[in-house]
Short mmCIF file of C-alpha atoms in Angstrom, two decimals:
data_model
loop_
_atom_site.label_atom_id
_atom_site.label_comp_id
_atom_site.label_asym_id
_atom_site.label_seq_id
_atom_site.Cartn_x
_atom_site.Cartn_y
_atom_site.Cartn_z
CA UNK A 14 0.00 0.00 0.00
CA UNK A 15 1.23 3.50 -0.80
CA UNK A 16 0.23 7.02 0.03
CA UNK A 17 -2.19 9.09 -2.06
CA UNK A 18 -0.89 9.57 -5.61
CA UNK A 19 -2.01 13.18 -5.97
CA UNK A 20 1.43 14.75 -5.41
CA UNK A 21 3.64 11.89 -6.66
CA UNK A 22 5.51 11.57 -9.94
CA UNK A 23 4.35 9.41 -12.86
CA UNK A 24 6.37 6.19 -12.86
CA UNK A 25 6.31 2.94 -14.81
CA UNK A 26 4.23 0.31 -13.00
CA UNK A 27 2.79 -1.96 -15.70
CA UNK A 28 5.31 -3.51 -18.09
CA UNK A 29 4.43 -3.98 -21.77
CA UNK A 30 3.77 -7.76 -21.55
CA UNK A 31 1.24 -7.19 -18.74
CA UNK A 32 -0.51 -4.44 -20.68
CA UNK A 33 -0.60 -6.48 -23.88
CA UNK A 34 -1.96 -9.48 -21.99
CA UNK A 35 -4.71 -7.31 -20.49
CA UNK A 36 -5.96 -5.81 -23.76
CA UNK A 37 -5.48 -8.92 -25.86
CA UNK A 38 -7.49 -10.90 -23.30
CA UNK A 39 -10.25 -8.29 -23.49
CA UNK A 40 -10.40 -8.61 -27.28
CA UNK A 41 -10.12 -12.41 -27.35
CA UNK A 42 -12.71 -12.97 -24.62
CA UNK A 43 -15.35 -10.65 -26.04
CA UNK A 44 -14.75 -11.98 -29.56
CA UNK A 45 -15.15 -15.54 -28.28
CA UNK A 46 -18.24 -14.57 -26.30
CA UNK A 47 -20.13 -12.87 -29.15
CA UNK A 48 -19.22 -15.61 -31.63
CA UNK A 49 -20.37 -18.41 -29.36
CA UNK A 50 -24.06 -18.47 -30.31
CA UNK A 51 -23.67 -19.06 -34.05
CA UNK A 52 -22.52 -22.43 -35.38
CA UNK A 53 -21.28 -20.68 -38.52
CA UNK A 54 -18.77 -18.84 -36.33
CA UNK A 55 -17.62 -21.93 -34.49
CA UNK A 56 -14.11 -21.93 -35.98
CA UNK A 57 -13.54 -18.30 -35.02
CA UNK A 58 -15.06 -18.97 -31.60
CA UNK A 59 -12.70 -21.88 -30.97
CA UNK A 60 -9.63 -19.94 -32.16
CA UNK A 61 -10.45 -17.03 -29.88
CA UNK A 62 -10.95 -19.55 -27.07
CA UNK A 63 -7.52 -21.06 -27.71
CA UNK A 64 -6.13 -17.53 -27.75
CA UNK A 65 -7.60 -16.92 -24.30
CA UNK A 66 -6.00 -20.11 -23.01
CA UNK A 67 -2.65 -19.18 -24.52
CA UNK A 68 -2.77 -15.72 -22.99
CA UNK A 69 -3.64 -17.14 -19.58
CA UNK A 70 -0.77 -19.63 -19.85
CA UNK A 71 1.58 -16.74 -20.57
CA UNK A 72 0.18 -14.73 -17.64
CA UNK A 73 0.66 -17.62 -15.23
CA UNK A 74 4.33 -17.82 -16.20
CA UNK A 75 4.76 -14.04 -16.14
CA UNK A 76 3.10 -13.97 -12.73
CA UNK A 77 6.00 -16.05 -11.43
CA UNK A 78 8.99 -14.59 -13.27
CA UNK A 79 7.76 -11.19 -14.44
CA UNK A 80 8.29 -7.70 -13.10
CA UNK A 81 7.51 -6.54 -9.58
CA UNK A 82 3.85 -5.58 -9.97
CA UNK A 83 3.06 -8.40 -12.40
CA UNK A 84 4.08 -11.12 -9.97
CA UNK A 85 1.35 -12.89 -8.03
CA UNK A 86 3.36 -12.43 -4.85
CA UNK A 87 2.76 -8.68 -5.09
CA UNK A 88 -1.01 -9.06 -4.89
CA UNK A 89 -1.54 -12.11 -2.72
CA UNK A 90 -4.20 -10.66 -0.43
CA UNK A 91 -6.37 -12.50 2.07
CA UNK A 92 -10.09 -11.98 2.82
CA UNK A 93 -9.39 -9.62 5.71
CA UNK A 94 -7.30 -7.34 3.51
CA UNK A 95 -10.03 -7.30 0.87
CA UNK A 96 -12.62 -6.41 3.50
CA UNK A 97 -10.48 -3.61 4.93
CA UNK A 98 -9.83 -2.20 1.47
CA UNK A 99 -13.52 -2.20 0.55
CA UNK A 100 -14.40 -0.58 3.88
CA UNK A 101 -11.79 2.12 3.32
CA UNK A 102 -13.52 3.14 0.09
CA UNK A 103 -16.30 4.58 2.25
CA UNK A 104 -13.88 6.81 4.18
CA UNK A 105 -12.34 10.17 3.21
CA UNK A 106 -8.91 8.51 2.80
CA UNK A 107 -9.33 5.16 1.01
CA UNK A 108 -6.37 2.81 0.89
CA UNK A 109 -4.27 3.20 -2.25
CA UNK A 110 -2.10 0.53 -3.90
CA UNK A 111 0.41 1.16 -6.62
CA UNK A 112 -0.14 -2.27 -8.15
CA UNK A 113 -3.27 -4.41 -7.90
CA UNK A 114 -5.49 -3.53 -4.94
CA UNK A 115 -6.96 -6.41 -2.87
CA UNK A 116 -10.38 -6.36 -4.55
CA UNK A 117 -8.84 -6.13 -8.01
CA UNK A 118 -6.49 -9.00 -7.23
CA UNK A 119 -9.37 -11.31 -6.39
CA UNK A 120 -11.11 -10.32 -9.61
CA UNK A 121 -7.88 -11.10 -11.45
CA UNK A 122 -7.59 -14.56 -9.92
CA UNK A 123 -11.26 -15.29 -10.60
CA UNK A 124 -10.93 -14.24 -14.24
CA UNK A 125 -7.86 -16.43 -14.76
CA UNK A 126 -9.59 -19.44 -13.19
CA UNK A 127 -12.80 -18.95 -15.18
CA UNK A 128 -10.86 -18.43 -18.39
CA UNK A 129 -9.16 -21.80 -17.88
CA UNK A 130 -12.45 -23.50 -16.98
CA UNK A 131 -14.29 -21.99 -19.92
CA UNK A 132 -11.48 -22.78 -22.34
CA UNK A 133 -11.00 -26.39 -21.26
CA UNK A 134 -14.72 -27.17 -21.15
CA UNK A 135 -15.11 -25.56 -24.57
CA UNK A 136 -12.37 -27.76 -26.00
CA UNK A 137 -13.86 -30.90 -24.44
CA UNK A 138 -17.32 -30.02 -25.76
CA UNK A 139 -15.86 -29.43 -29.21
CA UNK A 140 -14.29 -32.89 -29.04
CA UNK A 141 -17.73 -34.20 -28.01
CA UNK A 142 -16.42 -35.35 -24.63
CA UNK A 143 -18.71 -35.02 -21.63
CA UNK A 144 -22.11 -34.43 -23.16
CA UNK A 145 -24.54 -31.54 -22.86
CA UNK A 146 -23.74 -30.82 -19.21
CA UNK A 147 -20.21 -29.87 -20.21
CA UNK A 148 -21.52 -27.39 -22.77
CA UNK A 149 -23.74 -25.91 -20.04
CA UNK A 150 -20.72 -25.61 -17.74
CA UNK A 151 -18.78 -23.93 -20.56
CA UNK A 152 -21.55 -21.41 -21.12
CA UNK A 153 -22.00 -20.80 -17.39
CA UNK A 154 -18.28 -20.16 -16.87
CA UNK A 155 -18.27 -17.68 -19.76
CA UNK A 156 -21.32 -15.86 -18.42
CA UNK A 157 -19.83 -15.65 -14.93
CA UNK A 158 -16.57 -14.38 -16.42
CA UNK A 159 -18.48 -11.66 -18.25
CA UNK A 160 -20.20 -10.65 -15.01
CA UNK A 161 -16.86 -10.36 -13.19
CA UNK A 162 -15.42 -8.36 -16.09
CA UNK A 163 -18.28 -5.87 -15.79
CA UNK A 164 -17.79 -5.63 -12.02
CA UNK A 165 -14.05 -5.19 -12.59
CA UNK A 166 -14.70 -2.32 -15.01
CA UNK A 167 -17.04 -0.66 -12.53
CA UNK A 168 -14.46 -1.08 -9.77
CA UNK A 169 -11.74 0.48 -11.92
CA UNK A 170 -13.95 3.48 -12.64
CA UNK A 171 -14.85 3.94 -8.98
CA UNK A 172 -11.23 3.56 -7.88
CA UNK A 173 -10.13 6.06 -10.54
CA UNK A 174 -12.60 8.58 -9.19
CA UNK A 175 -11.77 8.02 -5.52
CA UNK A 176 -8.00 8.18 -6.01
CA UNK A 177 -7.97 10.84 -8.71
CA UNK A 178 -6.09 8.68 -11.21
CA UNK A 179 -6.99 7.20 -14.58
CA UNK A 180 -6.56 3.44 -14.22
CA UNK A 181 -7.61 2.77 -17.80
CA UNK A 182 -4.90 5.08 -19.12
CA UNK A 183 -2.35 3.50 -16.79
CA UNK A 184 -3.04 0.13 -18.37
CA UNK A 185 -2.33 1.73 -21.75
CA UNK A 186 0.86 3.67 -21.02
CA UNK A 187 1.91 1.71 -17.91
CA UNK A 188 2.29 4.85 -15.81
CA UNK A 189 0.89 5.66 -12.37
CA UNK A 190 1.79 8.19 -9.71
CA UNK A 191 4.27 7.08 -7.06
CA UNK A 192 7.77 7.54 -5.71
CA UNK A 193 10.58 7.26 -8.30
CA UNK A 194 12.19 4.36 -6.45
CA UNK A 195 8.96 2.36 -6.81
CA UNK A 196 8.94 2.41 -10.59
CA UNK A 197 10.09 -0.34 -12.96
CA UNK A 198 13.43 0.08 -14.65
CA UNK A 199 12.40 -1.61 -17.90
CA UNK A 200 9.08 -2.08 -19.75
CA UNK A 201 10.37 -5.44 -21.12
CA UNK A 202 9.33 -4.53 -24.66
CA UNK A 203 11.13 -7.58 -26.09
CA UNK A 204 8.89 -9.98 -24.15
CA UNK A 205 5.85 -8.10 -25.40
CA UNK A 206 7.04 -8.43 -28.99
CA UNK A 207 7.56 -12.17 -28.50
CA UNK A 208 4.00 -12.47 -27.16
CA UNK A 209 2.57 -10.66 -30.18
CA UNK A 210 4.70 -12.72 -32.56
CA UNK A 211 3.52 -15.96 -30.96
CA UNK A 212 -0.14 -14.98 -31.32
CA UNK A 213 0.38 -13.91 -34.92
CA UNK A 214 2.12 -17.19 -35.71
CA UNK A 215 -0.71 -19.17 -34.10
CA UNK A 216 -3.45 -17.39 -36.04
CA UNK A 217 -1.52 -17.58 -39.30
CA UNK A 218 -0.93 -21.31 -38.90
CA UNK A 219 -4.53 -21.96 -37.84
CA UNK A 220 -6.08 -20.03 -40.72
CA UNK A 221 -3.73 -21.74 -43.20
CA UNK A 222 -4.89 -25.12 -41.93
CA UNK A 223 -1.54 -26.05 -40.43
CA UNK A 224 -3.10 -26.95 -37.05
CA UNK A 225 -5.75 -29.53 -38.00
CA UNK A 226 -5.87 -31.07 -34.55
CA UNK A 227 -7.19 -27.74 -33.23
CA UNK A 228 -9.26 -26.52 -36.16
CA UNK A 229 -10.71 -29.69 -37.71
CA UNK A 230 -13.29 -30.46 -34.99
CA UNK A 231 -14.80 -26.97 -35.35
CA UNK A 232 -14.75 -27.14 -39.17
CA UNK A 233 -16.41 -30.56 -39.21
CA UNK A 234 -19.07 -29.47 -36.76
CA UNK A 235 -19.79 -26.35 -38.82
CA UNK A 236 -20.21 -28.50 -41.93
CA UNK A 237 -22.52 -30.90 -40.09
CA UNK A 238 -24.71 -28.02 -38.95
CA UNK A 239 -24.81 -26.58 -42.47
CA UNK A 240 -25.82 -29.98 -43.87
CA UNK A 241 -28.59 -30.27 -41.25
CA UNK A 242 -29.87 -26.83 -42.22
CA UNK A 243 -29.90 -27.79 -45.90
CA UNK A 244 -31.93 -30.86 -45.11
#
């Protein structure tokens, strides 16, 4: 926890890989969510789902070996700390954290867990393993993830207002207000470029048909649905 940011300098808090993960996950999740109801979009839906899983896998690794504020150890808060933080929001001087606050950290963990659950159940359902209940679990996990995303957005807006800082902008430029000695020394741009290159390579290979084990089940199911419609 740090003091109020109103008089502090702007320092680097969020490295480029963390910021890219955040916005790429936003795009991949919402794209997967809106494409999930149409069988004709099943291939795109599955590829966005695999993208979500890949991003989460990266974030789990980066949470262990990444920069100071990206590491899970920096936002490992217990229930009591979450309760105190939420209670402080009702006071004239709410608690302020340079990295993830306690409430935001729990939202982060929940989103990662639900992303894994939704992705794995989606893959199993696509492989026709588990039956209809698995598809229901997949849909339920996605809906719950959407609900937490909306709560997370609302929390970011409220926190921005209470602390007088733009949290959305900080996740774009990586900068927040704090003491100079608390800032990151490097944005780790090279890791961010590797992440983007890996996603580009995955999508290129998938769309070219070079990953049949991932794309064929969705393609075959789309064709089956189209044949049923023709009949």
